[in-house]
Coordinates of C-alpha atoms in Angstrom, one line a residue:
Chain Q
X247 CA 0.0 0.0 0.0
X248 CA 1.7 3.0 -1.4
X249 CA 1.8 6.1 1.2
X250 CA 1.4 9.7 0.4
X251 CA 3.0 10.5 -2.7
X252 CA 4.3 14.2 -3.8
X253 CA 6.1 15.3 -6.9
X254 CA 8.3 17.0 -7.8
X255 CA 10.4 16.5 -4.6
X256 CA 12.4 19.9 -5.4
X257 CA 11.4 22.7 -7.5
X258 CA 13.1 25.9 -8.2
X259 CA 11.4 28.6 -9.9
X260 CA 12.3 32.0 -10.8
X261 CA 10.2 35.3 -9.1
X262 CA 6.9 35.6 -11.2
X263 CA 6.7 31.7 -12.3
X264 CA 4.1 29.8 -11.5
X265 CA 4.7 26.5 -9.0
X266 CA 2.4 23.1 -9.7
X267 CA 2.5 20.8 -6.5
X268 CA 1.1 17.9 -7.2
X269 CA -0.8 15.4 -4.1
X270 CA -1.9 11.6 -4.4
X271 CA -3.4 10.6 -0.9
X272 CA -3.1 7.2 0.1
X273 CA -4.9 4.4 -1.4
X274 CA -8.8 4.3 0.6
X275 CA -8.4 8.5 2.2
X276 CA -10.6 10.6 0.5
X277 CA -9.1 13.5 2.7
X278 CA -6.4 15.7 1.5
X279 CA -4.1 18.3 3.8
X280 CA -1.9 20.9 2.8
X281 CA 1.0 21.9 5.1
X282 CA 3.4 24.7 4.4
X283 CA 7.0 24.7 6.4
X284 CA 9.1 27.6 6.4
X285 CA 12.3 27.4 7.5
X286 CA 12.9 26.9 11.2
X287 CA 9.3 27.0 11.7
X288 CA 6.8 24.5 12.7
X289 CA 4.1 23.2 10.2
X290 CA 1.1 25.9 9.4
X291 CA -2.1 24.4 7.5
X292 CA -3.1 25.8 4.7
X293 CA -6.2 24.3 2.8
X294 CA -8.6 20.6 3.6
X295 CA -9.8 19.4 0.4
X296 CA -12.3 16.3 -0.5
X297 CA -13.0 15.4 -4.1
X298 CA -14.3 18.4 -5.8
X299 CA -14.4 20.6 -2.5
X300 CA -12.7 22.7 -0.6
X301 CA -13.8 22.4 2.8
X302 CA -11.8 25.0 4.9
X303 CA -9.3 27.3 3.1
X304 CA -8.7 29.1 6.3
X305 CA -5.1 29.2 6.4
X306 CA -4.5 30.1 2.3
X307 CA -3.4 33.4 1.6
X308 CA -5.7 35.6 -0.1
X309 CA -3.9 36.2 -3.4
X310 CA -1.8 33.8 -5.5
X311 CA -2.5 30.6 -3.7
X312 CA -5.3 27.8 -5.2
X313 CA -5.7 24.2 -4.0
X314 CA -8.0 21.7 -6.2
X315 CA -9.0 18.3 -5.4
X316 CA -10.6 16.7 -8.7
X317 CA -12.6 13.9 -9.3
X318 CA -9.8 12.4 -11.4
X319 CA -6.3 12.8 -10.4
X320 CA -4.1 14.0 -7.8
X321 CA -4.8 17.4 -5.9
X322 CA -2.5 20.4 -7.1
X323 CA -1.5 23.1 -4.9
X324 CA -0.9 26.4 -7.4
X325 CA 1.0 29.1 -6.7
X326 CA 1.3 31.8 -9.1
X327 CA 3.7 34.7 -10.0
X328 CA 5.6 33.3 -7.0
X329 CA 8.6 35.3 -4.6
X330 CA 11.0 34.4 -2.4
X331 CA 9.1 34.4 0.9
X332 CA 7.3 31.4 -0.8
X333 CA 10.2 29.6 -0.8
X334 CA 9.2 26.5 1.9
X335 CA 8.7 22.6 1.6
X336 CA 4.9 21.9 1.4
X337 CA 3.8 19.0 3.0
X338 CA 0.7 16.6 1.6
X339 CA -1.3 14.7 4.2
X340 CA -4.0 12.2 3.7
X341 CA -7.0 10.8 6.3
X342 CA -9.2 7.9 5.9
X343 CA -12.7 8.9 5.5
X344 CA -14.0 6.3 8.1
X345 CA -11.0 6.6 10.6
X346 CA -11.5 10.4 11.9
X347 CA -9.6 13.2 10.0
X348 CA -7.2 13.9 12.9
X349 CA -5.1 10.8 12.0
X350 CA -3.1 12.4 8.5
X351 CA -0.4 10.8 7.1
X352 CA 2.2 12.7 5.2
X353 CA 3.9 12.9 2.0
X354 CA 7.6 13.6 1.9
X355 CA 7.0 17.0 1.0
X356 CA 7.7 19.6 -1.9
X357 CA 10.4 21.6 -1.8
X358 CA 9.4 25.1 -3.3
X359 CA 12.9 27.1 -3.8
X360 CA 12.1 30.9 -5.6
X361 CA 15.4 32.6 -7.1
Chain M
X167 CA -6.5 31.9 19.3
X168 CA -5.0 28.4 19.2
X169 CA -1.6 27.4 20.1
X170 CA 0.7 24.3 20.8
X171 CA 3.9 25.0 22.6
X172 CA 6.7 22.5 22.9
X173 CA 9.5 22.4 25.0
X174 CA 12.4 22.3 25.2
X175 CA 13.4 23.1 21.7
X176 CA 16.2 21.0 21.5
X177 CA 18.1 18.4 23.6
X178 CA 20.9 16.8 23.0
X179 CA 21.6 13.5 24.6
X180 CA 23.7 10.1 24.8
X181 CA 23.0 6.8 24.0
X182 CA 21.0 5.1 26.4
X183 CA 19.6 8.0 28.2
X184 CA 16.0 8.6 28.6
X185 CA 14.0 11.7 27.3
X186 CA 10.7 13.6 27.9
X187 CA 9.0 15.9 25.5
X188 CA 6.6 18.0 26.4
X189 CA 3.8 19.5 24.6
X190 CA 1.1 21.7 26.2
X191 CA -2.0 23.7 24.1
X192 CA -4.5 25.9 23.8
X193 CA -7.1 24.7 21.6
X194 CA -10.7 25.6 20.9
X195 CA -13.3 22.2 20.3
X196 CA -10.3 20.0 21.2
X197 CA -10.6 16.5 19.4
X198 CA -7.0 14.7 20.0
X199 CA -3.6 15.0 20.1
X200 CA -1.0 13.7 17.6
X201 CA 3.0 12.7 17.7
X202 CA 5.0 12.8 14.8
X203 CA 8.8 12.6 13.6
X204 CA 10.8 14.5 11.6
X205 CA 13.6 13.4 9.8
X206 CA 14.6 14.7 6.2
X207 CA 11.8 14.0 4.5
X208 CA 7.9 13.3 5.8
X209 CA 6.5 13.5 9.5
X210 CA 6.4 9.9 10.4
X211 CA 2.8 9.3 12.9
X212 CA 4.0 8.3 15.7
X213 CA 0.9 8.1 18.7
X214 CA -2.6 10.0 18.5
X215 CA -4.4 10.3 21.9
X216 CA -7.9 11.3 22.5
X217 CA -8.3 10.2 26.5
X218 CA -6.5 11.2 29.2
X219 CA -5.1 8.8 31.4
X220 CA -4.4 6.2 28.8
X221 CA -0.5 5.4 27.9
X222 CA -0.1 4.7 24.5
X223 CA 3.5 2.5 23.7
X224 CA 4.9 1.1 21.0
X225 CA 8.5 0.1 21.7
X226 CA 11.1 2.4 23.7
X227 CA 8.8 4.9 22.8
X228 CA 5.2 6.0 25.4
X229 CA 3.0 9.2 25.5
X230 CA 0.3 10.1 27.8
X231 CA -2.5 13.0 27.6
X232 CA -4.1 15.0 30.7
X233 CA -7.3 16.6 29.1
X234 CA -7.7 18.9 32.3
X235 CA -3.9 20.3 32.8
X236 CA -4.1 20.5 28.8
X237 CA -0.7 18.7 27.9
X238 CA 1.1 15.5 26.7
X239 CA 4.5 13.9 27.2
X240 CA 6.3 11.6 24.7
X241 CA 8.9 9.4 26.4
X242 CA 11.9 7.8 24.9
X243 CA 14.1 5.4 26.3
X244 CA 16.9 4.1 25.8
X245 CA 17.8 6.4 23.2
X246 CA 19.9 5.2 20.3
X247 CA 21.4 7.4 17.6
X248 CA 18.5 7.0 15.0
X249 CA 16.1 8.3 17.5
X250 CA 18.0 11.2 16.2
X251 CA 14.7 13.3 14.3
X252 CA 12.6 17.0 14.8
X253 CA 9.7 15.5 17.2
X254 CA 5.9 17.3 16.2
X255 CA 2.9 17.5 18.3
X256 CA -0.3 18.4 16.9
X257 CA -3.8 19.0 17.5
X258 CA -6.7 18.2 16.1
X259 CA -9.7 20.5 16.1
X260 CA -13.1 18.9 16.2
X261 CA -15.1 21.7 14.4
X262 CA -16.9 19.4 11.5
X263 CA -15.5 21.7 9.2
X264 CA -12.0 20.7 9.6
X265 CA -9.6 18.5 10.3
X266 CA -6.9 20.8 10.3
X267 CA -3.9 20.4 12.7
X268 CA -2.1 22.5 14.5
X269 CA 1.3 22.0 15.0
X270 CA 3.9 23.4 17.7
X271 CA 7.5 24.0 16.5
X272 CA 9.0 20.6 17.4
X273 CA 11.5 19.4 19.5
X274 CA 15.2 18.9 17.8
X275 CA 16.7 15.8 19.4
X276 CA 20.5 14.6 18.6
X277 CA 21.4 11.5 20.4
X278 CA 24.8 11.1 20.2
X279 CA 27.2 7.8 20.4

């Protein structure tokens, strides 16, 4: 049973790009978490997503920031026109739908680096 | 607004020794309380704990919640080197909104040889 699985691992991208993270949740968890860990900082949430719903966006920014969950595919975390203070690794976590939400398991993280 | 504090932020011990983490929050609609580890790469779940009172162990490793003092310990021991890792606690909030967790910022052990 395959865990969390992120890609890329590492991606650079120049100020103004856009950054594509990419989220499959484990096999059987219809929940998906996004985490965002700057450095020397603890990890902040960002965005709980079922299929085709965002359920509580509370700790996206305003601008710049988008998080889908389709019906088909992985969920993608989209960061446009990017800058250095988004520089961070960006964690993935999954939850069983029968088991509680609490219990999320993690990816092995993006990590976002903006020149 | 909510808050997990751990302490200390680091330790650095020898082999064989035995550790205590602490974790201690503030949480609105608390659900349950979750250990992770942190090496390079994804936080390993370690223990989530919903009761007070109840030890949880799996190995050298234990943790324990008190609901009403609003804190957890994680104990390790007989430490060995690759117990080496960034240790996480986190909270769950049981709004039915969320399932969002909120972390504290870790505790950095190094065992050393």
């Amino acid at each position: 049973n395959a865990g969390v699985m992120q890609n890329p691992r590492h991606l650079v991208r120049r100020r103004g790009q856009e950054a594509r993270l990419r989220c499959s949740p484990m096999k059987g968890h219809s929940h998906v978490y996004w985490y965002r860990q700057l450095p020397e900082e603890g990890l902040k949430f960002m965005v709980y997503l079922q299929k085709e719903n965002i359920i509580d966006e509370s700790g996206m920014p305003k601008e710049r920031f988008s998080a889908e969950f389709p019906k088909e595919g992985p969920s993608i975390l989209r960061i446009q026109q990017v800058v250095r203070g988004d520089s961070a690794a960006y964690f993935c976590a999954s939850s069983p739908r029968t088991s509680g939400r609490n219990e999320q398991f993690f990816g092995p993280g993006t990590r976002l680096t903006v020149l | 607004e909510d808050k997990v504090v751990q302490s200390p932020l680091s330790l650095v011990v020898h082999e064989g020794d035995t550790v205590t983490l602490n974790c201690s929050y503030e949480v609105t609609n608390f659900r349950s309380l979750l250990w992770y580890k942190q090496e390079k790469k994804a936080p390993t779940f370690l223990f989530m704990l919903t009761s007070s009172g109840i030890e949880k162990k799996s190995g050298r490793l234990s943790s324990i919640l008190d609901k009403k003092e609003l804190f957890s310990i994680l104990n390790i021991t007989a430490t060995q080197t690759g117990d080496s890792a960034v240790y996480l606690c986190a909270v769950g909030n049981g709004s039915s909104n969320t399932g969002k967790l909120i972390f504290g910022q870790g505790t950095t052990l190094q065992v050393k040889p």
